[in-house]
Amino acid sequence: MQIDCILILSAGLGTRMGRIGQQLPKALLPVFEKRLLDIQIEYAKRLKPKTIFINLHHHSGAIANHIEQNYNSSSPPIRLLFEDPILDSGGAIHNLKQELAPSSRCTLLTLNGDQCVFFKNPAILQNAYEHSSEYTSVLLPIWVQNSKEIKYNQIITNDNELQDIIKSDQVETEGPFMTYSGISFIRLDKLNHHTGASRFFDTVANYRQDIVRVEPIGKDDFEYWDFGTLANYYRSIYQLLNYYRHRQKTSSLLVELACDIGLLDESKIGTDATLCYNSFNGSICLNGLPITREQQVKNRIITIGDEKEENFNRGNGIAFESIFEQVYTI
């Protein structure tokens, strides 16, 4: 499998991260010793593309500085695509095509910047890649189930081809169903030319005008981590730490990657029954910033910046500088 390029879609507006998202781009959210974008880059590197692209909009300068400081001599090379105005996921892919030789054969793999999806069987990605020679777009789905807190769009297929998309508020299926994972193989040379902002299912995987393949996948064939909202980020941080602490008994592909790239520092992990991450001076924290043991155990607060003491009297949540965002679920 030779992937020509990978596009990490990171040009969001930060609106789903509340007031914190106005100050800190989602791509730079701390995940223990690294940033969320670092996880995606390290995963992309393991797929050995010729080039990694990252599209940017919100706080693009901060993200560009992070890339320059940490990946200046990266192999494969990392190229940044600045968007102003924002182009949406469809427009981002067409913009990338224009950056390359538009008529040359090129197989692109897309990754969502705020979600981590790992396929347990390497044959799933391999099969999707092979089918990309026959289709303009090949989508990788995952199985999900709607709840009061999280809702997904449902994709409808027939003979592994996309037929329809049901909006999340109209899904009637009570059990698990398929949704698009954000991962797809796109043959850029087969795309019809489009300029400006556009949606993915309008100008890239337009199933109304083209045949779009959906690669079959079993309900237990993947691992899915969502960092895309405050609540999901909060939940995933705690779950990842829990999985890491019990990695001898619990299999997790993200934990395996975490071990490889130094995502967590073993010496900072607490030994008691609470989910805590020990930082310098004996304090306890998540994401490398200290809070006291009492605050951590009582309120289950994640800090991602220099926090003020009074922030910790308000229940579960995320503190960043002078901002505190309440999180009601974990």
PDB file of C-alpha atoms in Angstrom, residues 45 71 129 133 220 266 270 280 290 292 301 304 307 310:
ATOM      1  CA  LYS A  45       3.669   8.557   9.762  1.00  0.00           C
ATOM      2  CA  TYR A  71       8.567  18.628  12.877  1.00  0.00           C
ATOM      3  CA  TYR A 129      -6.843   1.289  -0.618  1.00  0.00           C
ATOM      4  CA  SER A 133      -8.325   2.255  -7.925  1.00  0.00           C
ATOM      5  CA  ASP A 220     -15.644  -4.999  16.794  1.00  0.00           C
ATOM      6  CA  GLU A 266       5.149   6.404  33.670  1.00  0.00           C
ATOM      7  CA  GLY A 270      -0.578   7.838  40.467  1.00  0.00           C
ATOM      8  CA  PHE A 280       6.263  18.027  39.413  1.00  0.00           C
ATOM      9  CA  PRO A 290      -0.513  20.639  38.674  1.00  0.00           C
ATOM     10  CA  THR A 292      -3.806  19.357  44.417  1.00  0.00           C
ATOM     11  CA  ILE A 301     -10.982  18.603  36.889  1.00  0.00           C
ATOM     12  CA  ILE A 304      -4.875  22.692  30.366  1.00  0.00           C
ATOM     13  CA  GLU A 307      -5.568  28.022  36.446  1.00  0.00           C
ATOM     14  CA  GLU A 310     -11.255  29.636  42.719  1.00  0.00           C
TER      15      GLU A 310
END
